[in-house]
Coordinates of C-alpha atoms in Angstrom, one line a residue:
M1019 CA 89.8 62.5 158.3
N1020 CA 88.6 65.3 160.7
A1021 CA 87.4 68.8 159.9
S1022 CA 90.9 70.5 159.9
Q1023 CA 92.4 67.8 157.6
S1024 CA 89.4 68.0 155.3
T1025 CA 89.7 71.8 155.1
S1026 CA 93.4 71.5 154.3
F1027 CA 92.7 69.0 151.6
Y1028 CA 90.0 71.2 150.0
A1029 CA 92.2 74.3 150.3
G1030 CA 95.1 72.7 148.4
Y1031 CA 92.7 71.2 145.8
Y1032 CA 90.9 74.5 145.2
A1033 CA 94.1 76.6 145.0
T1034 CA 95.8 74.3 142.4
G1035 CA 92.6 73.6 140.5
T1036 CA 91.9 77.3 140.2
L1037 CA 95.4 78.0 138.9
Y1038 CA 95.0 75.3 136.3
R1039 CA 91.6 76.7 135.1
M1040 CA 92.9 80.3 135.0
T1041 CA 96.4 79.7 133.5
G1042 CA 96.2 76.3 131.8
N1043 CA 99.5 75.0 133.2
V1044 CA 101.2 75.0 136.5
S1045 CA 104.6 73.7 137.3
T1046 CA 105.3 71.3 140.2
R1047 CA 106.9 74.1 142.2
S1048 CA 103.9 76.4 141.6
H1049 CA 101.3 73.9 142.7
I1050 CA 103.3 73.1 145.8
M1051 CA 103.6 76.8 146.6
S1052 CA 99.9 77.4 146.0
S1053 CA 98.9 74.6 148.3
V1054 CA 101.3 75.7 151.1
L1055 CA 100.2 79.3 150.8
S1056 CA 96.5 78.4 150.7
I1057 CA 96.8 76.3 153.8
G1058 CA 99.4 78.3 155.8
G1059 CA 99.0 81.8 154.6
M1060 CA 97.8 83.0 158.0
P1061 CA 100.3 80.9 160.0
I1062 CA 103.2 82.1 157.8
L1063 CA 102.2 85.7 158.2
G1064 CA 101.7 85.2 161.9
A1065 CA 105.2 83.7 162.2
V1066 CA 106.8 86.5 160.2
F1067 CA 105.2 89.3 162.2
F1068 CA 104.8 87.8 165.8
L1069 CA 107.9 85.7 166.4
P1070 CA 110.2 88.7 166.4
T1071 CA 107.7 90.6 168.5
N1072 CA 107.4 87.7 170.9
L1073 CA 111.2 87.6 171.2
L1074 CA 111.3 91.3 171.9
S1075 CA 108.6 91.1 174.6
S1076 CA 110.3 88.1 176.2
I1077 CA 113.6 90.1 176.4
A1078 CA 111.7 93.1 177.9
G1079 CA 109.9 90.8 180.4
S1080 CA 106.4 91.7 179.2
N1081 CA 103.4 89.8 180.4
L1082 CA 102.2 89.6 176.8
T1083 CA 104.8 87.0 175.9
I1084 CA 103.5 83.7 174.6
A1085 CA 105.3 80.6 175.8
W1086 CA 107.7 79.3 173.1
S1087 CA 106.7 75.7 173.8
T1088 CA 103.1 76.7 172.8
I1089 CA 104.4 78.3 169.6
F1090 CA 106.5 75.2 168.6
K1091 CA 103.5 72.9 169.3
L1092 CA 101.3 75.0 167.0
M1093 CA 104.0 74.9 164.3
R1094 CA 104.4 71.1 164.7
V1095 CA 100.6 70.6 164.4
W1096 CA 100.5 72.7 161.2
T1097 CA 103.5 71.0 159.6
F1098 CA 102.6 67.4 160.3
Y1099 CA 98.8 67.5 160.6
C1100 CA 97.6 70.2 158.1
L1101 CA 100.2 70.4 155.4
P1102 CA 100.2 66.8 154.1
P1103 CA 96.4 66.8 153.3
G1104 CA 96.9 70.1 151.5
L1105 CA 99.7 68.7 149.4
L1106 CA 97.6 65.6 148.6
G1107 CA 94.7 67.8 147.5
S1108 CA 97.0 69.9 145.4
R1109 CA 98.3 66.7 143.7
V1110 CA 94.8 65.4 143.0
A1111 CA 93.7 68.8 141.5
K1112 CA 96.9 68.8 139.3
N1113 CA 96.0 65.4 137.9
L1114 CA 92.3 66.2 137.4
H1115 CA 92.8 69.7 135.8
E1116 CA 95.9 68.9 133.8
H1117 CA 94.1 69.2 130.5
A1118 CA 92.1 72.3 131.3
K1119 CA 93.5 74.9 128.9
P1120 CA 92.3 78.5 128.7
H1121 CA 91.7 80.3 125.4
P1122 CA 94.8 80.0 123.2
C1123 CA 96.7 83.2 122.4
R1124 CA 99.7 84.3 120.4
E1125 CA 103.1 83.0 121.5
V1126 CA 104.8 86.3 120.9
P1127 CA 103.4 89.2 123.0
R1128 CA 102.6 92.4 121.2
P1129 CA 104.5 95.6 122.3
I1130 CA 102.8 97.8 124.9
R1131 CA 102.7 101.6 124.8
V1132 CA 103.9 102.8 128.1
R1133 CA 101.7 105.6 129.5
F1134 CA 101.4 106.7 133.1
L1135 CA 97.6 107.0 133.3
T1136 CA 97.1 103.5 131.9
S1137 CA 100.0 101.8 133.8
P1138 CA 99.1 98.8 135.9
V1139 CA 100.5 100.4 139.1
F1140 CA 98.5 103.6 138.6
I1141 CA 95.2 101.8 137.8
A1142 CA 95.7 99.5 140.8
S1143 CA 96.3 102.4 143.2
V1144 CA 93.3 104.3 142.0
S1145 CA 91.0 101.3 141.9
A1146 CA 91.7 100.7 145.6
V1147 CA 90.5 104.1 146.7
M1148 CA 86.8 103.2 146.5
P1149 CA 87.1 99.9 148.6
F1150 CA 89.1 101.7 151.2
S1151 CA 86.6 104.6 151.4
C1152 CA 83.9 102.0 152.2
I1153 CA 85.7 100.7 155.3
V1154 CA 87.6 103.7 156.6
M1155 CA 85.1 104.6 159.3
E1156 CA 84.7 100.9 160.4
I1157 CA 88.5 100.7 160.7
F1158 CA 88.4 103.8 162.9
F1159 CA 85.9 102.1 165.3
I1160 CA 87.8 98.9 165.3
L1161 CA 91.1 100.6 166.1
K1162 CA 89.4 102.7 168.7
S1163 CA 87.9 99.7 170.4
F1164 CA 91.1 97.7 170.3
W1165 CA 93.6 100.4 171.4
A1166 CA 91.5 102.9 173.3
L1167 CA 89.5 100.2 175.2
K1168 CA 86.2 101.2 173.8
M1169 CA 83.3 98.7 173.5
Y1170 CA 82.6 97.5 169.9
Y1171 CA 79.1 96.2 169.4
I1172 CA 77.9 97.0 165.9
F1173 CA 78.7 93.6 164.4
D1174 CA 75.7 93.6 162.1
T1175 CA 77.1 96.8 160.5
L1176 CA 80.5 95.2 160.2
L1177 CA 79.0 92.3 158.2
I1178 CA 77.2 94.7 155.9
I1179 CA 80.4 96.7 155.4
F1180 CA 82.3 93.5 154.7
L1181 CA 79.8 92.5 152.0
L1182 CA 79.9 96.0 150.5
L1183 CA 83.7 95.8 150.5
M1184 CA 83.7 92.6 148.5
A1185 CA 81.2 94.0 146.0
V1186 CA 83.1 97.2 145.5
T1187 CA 86.5 95.5 145.3
A1188 CA 85.3 93.1 142.6
S1189 CA 83.7 96.0 140.6
S1190 CA 86.7 98.2 140.9
S1191 CA 89.0 95.4 139.8
I1192 CA 86.8 94.6 136.7
V1193 CA 86.7 98.3 135.7
G1194 CA 90.5 98.6 136.1
S1195 CA 91.1 95.5 134.0
Y1196 CA 88.7 96.8 131.3
V1197 CA 90.6 100.1 131.2
L1198 CA 93.9 98.3 131.0
L1199 CA 92.7 96.0 128.2
S1200 CA 91.2 99.0 126.3
A1201 CA 94.6 100.6 126.3
E1202 CA 95.9 97.4 124.6
D1203 CA 97.8 96.3 127.7
Y1204 CA 97.4 92.6 128.5
R1205 CA 99.1 92.8 132.0
W1206 CA 95.8 92.7 133.9
Q1207 CA 96.7 89.9 136.3
W1208 CA 98.9 91.8 138.7
S1209 CA 97.0 95.0 138.2
S1210 CA 93.8 93.3 139.2
W1211 CA 95.4 91.7 142.3
G1212 CA 97.0 95.1 143.2
S1213 CA 93.7 96.9 142.9
G1214 CA 92.6 94.8 145.9
A1215 CA 95.9 94.6 147.7
F1216 CA 96.3 98.4 147.7
T1217 CA 93.4 98.5 150.1
G1218 CA 95.5 96.9 152.8
F1219 CA 98.3 99.4 152.0
Y1220 CA 95.9 102.3 152.6
C1221 CA 94.8 100.7 155.8
L1222 CA 98.4 100.5 157.0
V1223 CA 98.9 104.2 156.2
Y1224 CA 95.7 105.1 158.1
S1225 CA 96.8 103.1 161.1
M1226 CA 100.0 105.2 161.1
F1227 CA 97.7 108.3 161.1
F1228 CA 95.6 106.8 163.9
Y1229 CA 98.8 106.1 166.0
V1230 CA 99.9 109.7 165.8
Y1231 CA 96.6 111.5 166.4
N1232 CA 94.3 109.1 168.3
T1233 CA 96.5 107.1 170.7
N1234 CA 98.7 107.7 173.7
I1235 CA 100.9 104.7 173.2
S1236 CA 104.4 105.1 174.5
G1237 CA 107.4 102.8 175.0
V1238 CA 109.2 100.4 172.6
V1239 CA 107.2 97.2 173.3
P1240 CA 103.7 98.7 173.0
T1241 CA 104.7 100.6 169.8
V1242 CA 106.1 97.5 168.3
F1243 CA 103.0 95.6 169.2
Y1244 CA 100.8 98.3 167.6
F1245 CA 102.6 98.3 164.3
T1246 CA 102.9 94.5 164.3
F1247 CA 99.2 94.1 164.6
S1248 CA 98.6 96.8 162.0
L1249 CA 101.0 95.1 159.6
F1250 CA 99.3 91.7 160.2
F1251 CA 95.8 93.1 159.7
S1252 CA 96.8 95.1 156.6
S1253 CA 98.5 92.1 155.1
L1254 CA 95.5 89.8 155.6
L1255 CA 93.2 92.5 154.2
A1256 CA 95.6 92.9 151.2
V1257 CA 95.6 89.2 150.5
L1258 CA 91.9 88.8 150.9
C1259 CA 91.0 91.8 148.7
G1260 CA 93.7 90.9 146.2
A1261 CA 92.5 87.4 145.8
L1262 CA 88.9 88.5 145.4
A1263 CA 89.8 91.2 142.9
Y1264 CA 91.9 88.7 140.8
L1265 CA 89.1 86.2 140.8
A1266 CA 86.5 88.7 139.7
S1267 CA 88.8 90.1 136.9
S1268 CA 89.7 86.6 135.7
I1269 CA 86.1 85.6 135.4
F1270 CA 85.4 88.8 133.6
V1271 CA 88.3 88.4 131.1
K1272 CA 87.4 84.8 130.5
K1273 CA 83.8 85.7 129.7
L1274 CA 84.9 88.7 127.6
Y1275 CA 87.2 86.6 125.4
A1276 CA 85.2 83.4 125.4
N1277 CA 83.8 83.8 121.9
F1278 CA 86.9 85.3 120.3
K1279 CA 88.8 83.2 117.7
S1280 CA 92.5 83.1 117.7
E1281 CA 94.3 83.9 114.4

């Protein structure tokens, strides 16, 4: 088993094992989906965004078109070379963590008082402001170097900003989950994920602002390429920050309720 197959096996094992430790039970469909997304999240996003763009560029006769034979070879390698070890790792994790149950809770959920300031969407959108403010200047330099042909050479600063982004995202997610739980609202899972994912949404909005005021891009194909790359980058950032925010909040909630006794 080479490096790529070992990585696929570990990705499927870790994704399903984490779901079992966090939720206590995962259906067969859920553990298959978790393994597929953990292995092929980036290839799936790339296919969704770049296949239509590649089709458009091939119709327009652009020199940026990637050969379709190359694309199909990459898809075949992922399907038959990386996906089976991931499904195997997911199955192994399902068998090993099948009896890992979280803290028991009531079967009947208690009613939630609906308030705007403590709604999960509002808390998620506000919690993502701080992580986005940490990287907005770095996003400007990256977009400037990519679309305005400027040299980007501050990679050490980029590493520091990335570490700061992870710390601020985890902290903001924990604070948002604590506010939500203090308001007697137990729907912290999607709120914590959204507090990180909204960072990608804000980056997409900023890329639109950058397109209007800082670029001279004209034509259909260059414009489609710009927004395709912006959507792809924003989606990757949303998934990364959302996963980190959910992991941090789940650890916090597990530690918070570890010593509570169920009635």
